[in-house]
């Protein structure tokens, strides 16, 4: 509201812009994701709650590099403008939950080390997994992320003979370009 200094929607607060100019009309979540509409991403994050989004990313998807400041800066959480950034490993592991029917598995390089006798276990690094989201949510995210590649900003990642899903990201003036995605 007008009296709430922390309300990101109050008048006079800077609002993230899209890469294109002008109003494109009302948009579905699918269209907004496919076209990388920043304003819609920030609006959805605000409606879900930035603290809820922060908690989901840290509790369910294993992000460790996020700070509490990331949840308070307007649009940072929704647009990937994090204080310290996230690691490629964290992002890849989070996206794996989409293809694992909503199950997040902590990434690891070594699963087990055996002694020379091939029986004595020196290191056991068993997988640690948790339900990150409902299976139906993961299914819908897969459909949305495939649309980004087949008809949106991720078209350059497409190639014949394989289903590809992912999401693009860019910073102002294309200073940084990012794509996170997956194939079968």
PDB file of C-alpha atoms in Angstrom:
ATOM      1  CA  UNK A   1       0.000   0.000   0.000  1.00  0.00           C
ATOM      2  CA  UNK A   2       0.893   3.690  -0.133  1.00  0.00           C
ATOM      3  CA  UNK A   3       1.886   3.809   3.540  1.00  0.00           C
ATOM      4  CA  UNK A   4       4.141   0.743   3.410  1.00  0.00           C
ATOM      5  CA  UNK A   5       7.753   1.801   2.646  1.00  0.00           C
ATOM      6  CA  UNK A   6       8.679  -1.803   1.736  1.00  0.00           C
ATOM      7  CA  UNK A   7       5.886  -2.192  -0.835  1.00  0.00           C
ATOM      8  CA  UNK A   8       7.631  -2.696  -4.211  1.00  0.00           C
ATOM      9  CA  UNK A   9       4.485  -1.687  -6.079  1.00  0.00           C
ATOM     10  CA  UNK A  10       4.113   1.764  -4.487  1.00  0.00           C
ATOM     11  CA  UNK A  11       4.229   4.782  -6.763  1.00  0.00           C
ATOM     12  CA  UNK A  12       7.693   6.205  -7.464  1.00  0.00           C
ATOM     13  CA  UNK A  13       9.524   2.924  -6.864  1.00  0.00           C
ATOM     14  CA  UNK A  14      11.786   1.976  -9.796  1.00  0.00           C
ATOM     15  CA  UNK A  15      10.412  -1.059 -11.615  1.00  0.00           C
ATOM     16  CA  UNK A  16      12.501  -3.416 -13.768  1.00  0.00           C
ATOM     17  CA  UNK A  17      12.136  -2.950 -17.509  1.00  0.00           C
ATOM     18  CA  UNK A  18      11.811  -5.392 -20.376  1.00  0.00           C
ATOM     19  CA  UNK A  19      14.266  -5.609 -23.257  1.00  0.00           C
ATOM     20  CA  UNK A  20      11.575  -4.301 -25.589  1.00  0.00           C
ATOM     21  CA  UNK A  21       9.673  -1.037 -25.235  1.00  0.00           C
ATOM     22  CA  UNK A  22       5.951  -0.426 -25.080  1.00  0.00           C
ATOM     23  CA  UNK A  23       3.055  -2.253 -23.518  1.00  0.00           C
ATOM     24  CA  UNK A  24       2.389  -5.711 -24.988  1.00  0.00           C
ATOM     25  CA  UNK A  25      -0.935  -6.302 -23.251  1.00  0.00           C
ATOM     26  CA  UNK A  26      -1.911  -8.866 -20.670  1.00  0.00           C
ATOM     27  CA  UNK A  27       0.225 -11.981 -20.629  1.00  0.00           C
ATOM     28  CA  UNK A  28      -0.008 -15.562 -19.437  1.00  0.00           C
ATOM     29  CA  UNK A  29       2.789 -17.001 -17.293  1.00  0.00           C
ATOM     30  CA  UNK A  30       3.791 -19.182 -20.264  1.00  0.00           C
ATOM     31  CA  UNK A  31       4.060 -16.231 -22.647  1.00  0.00           C
ATOM     32  CA  UNK A  32       5.962 -14.191 -20.052  1.00  0.00           C
ATOM     33  CA  UNK A  33       8.486 -16.984 -19.474  1.00  0.00           C
ATOM     34  CA  UNK A  34       8.922 -17.743 -23.188  1.00  0.00           C
ATOM     35  CA  UNK A  35       9.522 -14.068 -24.000  1.00  0.00           C
ATOM     36  CA  UNK A  36      11.572 -13.365 -20.854  1.00  0.00           C
ATOM     37  CA  UNK A  37       9.282 -10.596 -19.684  1.00  0.00           C
ATOM     38  CA  UNK A  38      11.076  -9.155 -16.647  1.00  0.00           C
ATOM     39  CA  UNK A  39       8.133  -7.146 -15.397  1.00  0.00           C
ATOM     40  CA  UNK A  40       5.955 -10.267 -15.227  1.00  0.00           C
ATOM     41  CA  UNK A  41       8.668 -12.260 -13.427  1.00  0.00           C
ATOM     42  CA  UNK A  42       8.964  -9.588 -10.744  1.00  0.00           C
ATOM     43  CA  UNK A  43       5.198  -9.314 -10.409  1.00  0.00           C
ATOM     44  CA  UNK A  44       4.812 -13.096  -9.960  1.00  0.00           C
ATOM     45  CA  UNK A  45       7.644 -13.201  -7.407  1.00  0.00           C
ATOM     46  CA  UNK A  46       6.008 -10.389  -5.442  1.00  0.00           C
ATOM     47  CA  UNK A  47       2.647 -12.169  -5.536  1.00  0.00           C
ATOM     48  CA  UNK A  48       4.216 -15.440  -4.340  1.00  0.00           C
ATOM     49  CA  UNK A  49       6.235 -13.532  -1.743  1.00  0.00           C
ATOM     50  CA  UNK A  50       9.946 -12.815  -1.961  1.00  0.00           C
ATOM     51  CA  UNK A  51      10.627 -14.405   1.427  1.00  0.00           C
ATOM     52  CA  UNK A  52       8.663 -17.489   0.417  1.00  0.00           C
ATOM     53  CA  UNK A  53      10.661 -17.660  -2.832  1.00  0.00           C
ATOM     54  CA  UNK A  54      13.936 -17.225  -0.935  1.00  0.00           C
ATOM     55  CA  UNK A  55      12.947 -19.976   1.501  1.00  0.00           C
ATOM     56  CA  UNK A  56      11.911 -22.289  -1.366  1.00  0.00           C
ATOM     57  CA  UNK A  57      15.241 -21.812  -3.135  1.00  0.00           C
ATOM     58  CA  UNK A  58      17.350 -22.337  -0.010  1.00  0.00           C
ATOM     59  CA  UNK A  59      15.281 -25.056   1.693  1.00  0.00           C
ATOM     60  CA  UNK A  60      14.031 -27.072  -1.281  1.00  0.00           C
ATOM     61  CA  UNK A  61      16.586 -26.496  -4.039  1.00  0.00           C
ATOM     62  CA  UNK A  62      19.889 -26.342  -2.182  1.00  0.00           C
ATOM     63  CA  UNK A  63      20.965 -22.774  -2.962  1.00  0.00           C
ATOM     64  CA  UNK A  64      23.612 -21.728  -0.424  1.00  0.00           C
ATOM     65  CA  UNK A  65      24.964 -18.522  -1.955  1.00  0.00           C
ATOM     66  CA  UNK A  66      21.780 -16.473  -1.567  1.00  0.00           C
ATOM     67  CA  UNK A  67      21.696 -13.753   1.063  1.00  0.00           C
ATOM     68  CA  UNK A  68      18.740 -12.233   2.873  1.00  0.00           C
ATOM     69  CA  UNK A  69      19.441  -9.022   0.918  1.00  0.00           C
ATOM     70  CA  UNK A  70      18.496 -10.942  -2.234  1.00  0.00           C
ATOM     71  CA  UNK A  71      14.977 -11.295  -0.876  1.00  0.00           C
ATOM     72  CA  UNK A  72      14.613  -7.592  -0.107  1.00  0.00           C
ATOM     73  CA  UNK A  73      16.011  -5.934  -3.268  1.00  0.00           C
ATOM     74  CA  UNK A  74      13.227  -5.191  -5.743  1.00  0.00           C
ATOM     75  CA  UNK A  75      13.260  -7.753  -8.522  1.00  0.00           C
ATOM     76  CA  UNK A  76      16.623  -9.294  -7.590  1.00  0.00           C
ATOM     77  CA  UNK A  77      15.190 -12.707  -6.749  1.00  0.00           C
ATOM     78  CA  UNK A  78      12.966 -12.821  -9.824  1.00  0.00           C
ATOM     79  CA  UNK A  79      15.619 -11.634 -12.285  1.00  0.00           C
ATOM     80  CA  UNK A  80      18.706 -13.399 -10.985  1.00  0.00           C
ATOM     81  CA  UNK A  81      20.399 -10.205  -9.789  1.00  0.00           C
ATOM     82  CA  UNK A  82      21.708 -11.813  -6.634  1.00  0.00           C
ATOM     83  CA  UNK A  83      24.252 -10.226  -4.278  1.00  0.00           C
ATOM     84  CA  UNK A  84      26.809 -13.039  -4.715  1.00  0.00           C
ATOM     85  CA  UNK A  85      25.250 -14.869  -7.633  1.00  0.00           C
ATOM     86  CA  UNK A  86      24.610 -18.595  -7.666  1.00  0.00           C
ATOM     87  CA  UNK A  87      26.974 -21.310  -8.752  1.00  0.00           C
ATOM     88  CA  UNK A  88      26.561 -23.245 -11.963  1.00  0.00           C
ATOM     89  CA  UNK A  89      26.442 -26.408  -9.848  1.00  0.00           C
ATOM     90  CA  UNK A  90      23.562 -25.060  -7.731  1.00  0.00           C
ATOM     91  CA  UNK A  91      21.615 -23.983 -10.809  1.00  0.00           C
ATOM     92  CA  UNK A  92      22.136 -27.320 -12.578  1.00  0.00           C
ATOM     93  CA  UNK A  93      21.089 -29.261  -9.468  1.00  0.00           C
ATOM     94  CA  UNK A  94      17.947 -27.140  -9.088  1.00  0.00           C
ATOM     95  CA  UNK A  95      16.967 -27.739 -12.728  1.00  0.00           C
ATOM     96  CA  UNK A  96      17.491 -31.480 -12.233  1.00  0.00           C
ATOM     97  CA  UNK A  97      14.504 -31.428  -9.877  1.00  0.00           C
ATOM     98  CA  UNK A  98      12.294 -30.628 -12.898  1.00  0.00           C
ATOM     99  CA  UNK A  99      13.369 -33.789 -14.742  1.00  0.00           C
ATOM    100  CA  UNK A 100      13.399 -35.901 -11.561  1.00  0.00           C
ATOM    101  CA  UNK A 101       9.653 -35.460 -11.046  1.00  0.00           C
ATOM    102  CA  UNK A 102      10.170 -32.812  -8.370  1.00  0.00           C
ATOM    103  CA  UNK A 103      12.893 -34.600  -6.392  1.00  0.00           C
ATOM    104  CA  UNK A 104      16.011 -32.542  -5.614  1.00  0.00           C
ATOM    105  CA  UNK A 105      19.255 -34.480  -5.182  1.00  0.00           C
ATOM    106  CA  UNK A 106      22.298 -32.781  -3.717  1.00  0.00           C
ATOM    107  CA  UNK A 107      25.104 -32.853  -6.293  1.00  0.00           C
ATOM    108  CA  UNK A 108      28.291 -34.726  -5.501  1.00  0.00           C
ATOM    109  CA  UNK A 109      31.405 -35.610  -7.420  1.00  0.00           C
ATOM    110  CA  UNK A 110      32.390 -38.787  -5.597  1.00  0.00           C
ATOM    111  CA  UNK A 111      29.782 -41.359  -4.632  1.00  0.00           C
ATOM    112  CA  UNK A 112      32.032 -43.987  -3.062  1.00  0.00           C
ATOM    113  CA  UNK A 113      35.716 -44.782  -2.569  1.00  0.00           C
ATOM    114  CA  UNK A 114      36.785 -48.361  -1.929  1.00  0.00           C
ATOM    115  CA  UNK A 115      40.077 -49.668  -0.559  1.00  0.00           C
ATOM    116  CA  UNK A 116      42.346 -51.830  -2.711  1.00  0.00           C
ATOM    117  CA  UNK A 117      40.427 -54.924  -1.615  1.00  0.00           C
ATOM    118  CA  UNK A 118      37.338 -53.519  -3.427  1.00  0.00           C
ATOM    119  CA  UNK A 119      35.210 -54.237  -0.352  1.00  0.00           C
ATOM    120  CA  UNK A 120      36.259 -51.859   2.396  1.00  0.00           C
ATOM    121  CA  UNK A 121      34.406 -48.583   1.979  1.00  0.00           C
ATOM    122  CA  UNK A 122      36.645 -45.628   2.736  1.00  0.00           C
ATOM    123  CA  UNK A 123      34.185 -42.927   1.685  1.00  0.00           C
ATOM    124  CA  UNK A 124      30.440 -43.309   1.301  1.00  0.00           C
ATOM    125  CA  UNK A 125      28.874 -40.211  -0.185  1.00  0.00           C
ATOM    126  CA  UNK A 126      25.347 -41.510  -0.668  1.00  0.00           C
ATOM    127  CA  UNK A 127      22.886 -39.208  -2.359  1.00  0.00           C
ATOM    128  CA  UNK A 128      20.765 -36.899  -0.246  1.00  0.00           C
ATOM    129  CA  UNK A 129      17.389 -36.178  -1.776  1.00  0.00           C
ATOM    130  CA  UNK A 130      14.211 -34.375  -0.821  1.00  0.00           C
ATOM    131  CA  UNK A 131      10.872 -33.616  -2.411  1.00  0.00           C
ATOM    132  CA  UNK A 132      11.354 -30.081  -3.729  1.00  0.00           C
ATOM    133  CA  UNK A 133       7.995 -29.681  -5.450  1.00  0.00           C
ATOM    134  CA  UNK A 134       4.933 -31.618  -6.480  1.00  0.00           C
ATOM    135  CA  UNK A 135       5.372 -33.928  -9.460  1.00  0.00           C
ATOM    136  CA  UNK A 136       2.703 -31.956 -11.340  1.00  0.00           C
ATOM    137  CA  UNK A 137       4.652 -28.719 -10.775  1.00  0.00           C
ATOM    138  CA  UNK A 138       7.803 -30.298 -12.204  1.00  0.00           C
ATOM    139  CA  UNK A 139       5.807 -31.565 -15.197  1.00  0.00           C
ATOM    140  CA  UNK A 140       4.392 -28.104 -15.896  1.00  0.00           C
ATOM    141  CA  UNK A 141       7.831 -26.492 -15.548  1.00  0.00           C
ATOM    142  CA  UNK A 142       9.201 -28.969 -18.090  1.00  0.00           C
ATOM    143  CA  UNK A 143       6.482 -27.976 -20.543  1.00  0.00           C
ATOM    144  CA  UNK A 144       7.125 -24.270 -19.956  1.00  0.00           C
ATOM    145  CA  UNK A 145      10.891 -24.586 -20.289  1.00  0.00           C
ATOM    146  CA  UNK A 146      10.545 -26.575 -23.542  1.00  0.00           C
ATOM    147  CA  UNK A 147       8.460 -23.686 -24.900  1.00  0.00           C
ATOM    148  CA  UNK A 148      11.332 -21.272 -24.211  1.00  0.00           C
ATOM    149  CA  UNK A 149      13.489 -23.255 -26.641  1.00  0.00           C
ATOM    150  CA  UNK A 150      10.841 -24.118 -29.241  1.00  0.00           C
ATOM    151  CA  UNK A 151       9.286 -20.684 -29.514  1.00  0.00           C
ATOM    152  CA  UNK A 152      11.053 -18.150 -27.331  1.00  0.00           C
ATOM    153  CA  UNK A 153      14.329 -16.594 -26.295  1.00  0.00           C
ATOM    154  CA  UNK A 154      16.134 -19.969 -26.082  1.00  0.00           C
ATOM    155  CA  UNK A 155      15.728 -20.815 -29.772  1.00  0.00           C
ATOM    156  CA  UNK A 156      19.487 -20.773 -30.426  1.00  0.00           C
ATOM    157  CA  UNK A 157      19.871 -23.742 -28.052  1.00  0.00           C
ATOM    158  CA  UNK A 158      17.613 -25.904 -30.242  1.00  0.00           C
ATOM    159  CA  UNK A 159      18.885 -28.655 -32.490  1.00  0.00           C
ATOM    160  CA  UNK A 160      17.161 -31.462 -34.359  1.00  0.00           C
ATOM    161  CA  UNK A 161      16.424 -34.867 -32.910  1.00  0.00           C
ATOM    162  CA  UNK A 162      16.232 -34.016 -29.225  1.00  0.00           C
ATOM    163  CA  UNK A 163      13.846 -32.371 -26.790  1.00  0.00           C
ATOM    164  CA  UNK A 164      15.548 -29.399 -25.135  1.00  0.00           C
ATOM    165  CA  UNK A 165      14.291 -27.274 -22.266  1.00  0.00           C
ATOM    166  CA  UNK A 166      15.821 -24.267 -20.537  1.00  0.00           C
ATOM    167  CA  UNK A 167      15.794 -20.586 -19.714  1.00  0.00           C
ATOM    168  CA  UNK A 168      17.823 -17.641 -20.942  1.00  0.00           C
ATOM    169  CA  UNK A 169      18.999 -14.645 -19.012  1.00  0.00           C
ATOM    170  CA  UNK A 170      20.802 -11.463 -20.003  1.00  0.00           C
ATOM    171  CA  UNK A 171      21.985  -8.352 -18.232  1.00  0.00           C
ATOM    172  CA  UNK A 172      21.720  -4.768 -19.434  1.00  0.00           C
ATOM    173  CA  UNK A 173      23.187  -4.254 -22.919  1.00  0.00           C
ATOM    174  CA  UNK A 174      23.803  -8.031 -23.153  1.00  0.00           C
ATOM    175  CA  UNK A 175      26.865  -7.654 -20.927  1.00  0.00           C
ATOM    176  CA  UNK A 176      26.194 -11.166 -19.591  1.00  0.00           C
ATOM    177  CA  UNK A 177      24.251 -13.922 -21.342  1.00  0.00           C
ATOM    178  CA  UNK A 178      23.191 -17.102 -19.575  1.00  0.00           C
ATOM    179  CA  UNK A 179      21.397 -20.277 -20.509  1.00  0.00           C
ATOM    180  CA  UNK A 180      20.540 -23.138 -18.190  1.00  0.00           C
ATOM    181  CA  UNK A 181      18.852 -26.118 -19.705  1.00  0.00           C
ATOM    182  CA  UNK A 182      18.718 -29.841 -20.197  1.00  0.00           C
ATOM    183  CA  UNK A 183      18.187 -32.624 -22.706  1.00  0.00           C
ATOM    184  CA  UNK A 184      17.088 -36.222 -22.133  1.00  0.00           C
TER     185      UNK A 184
END
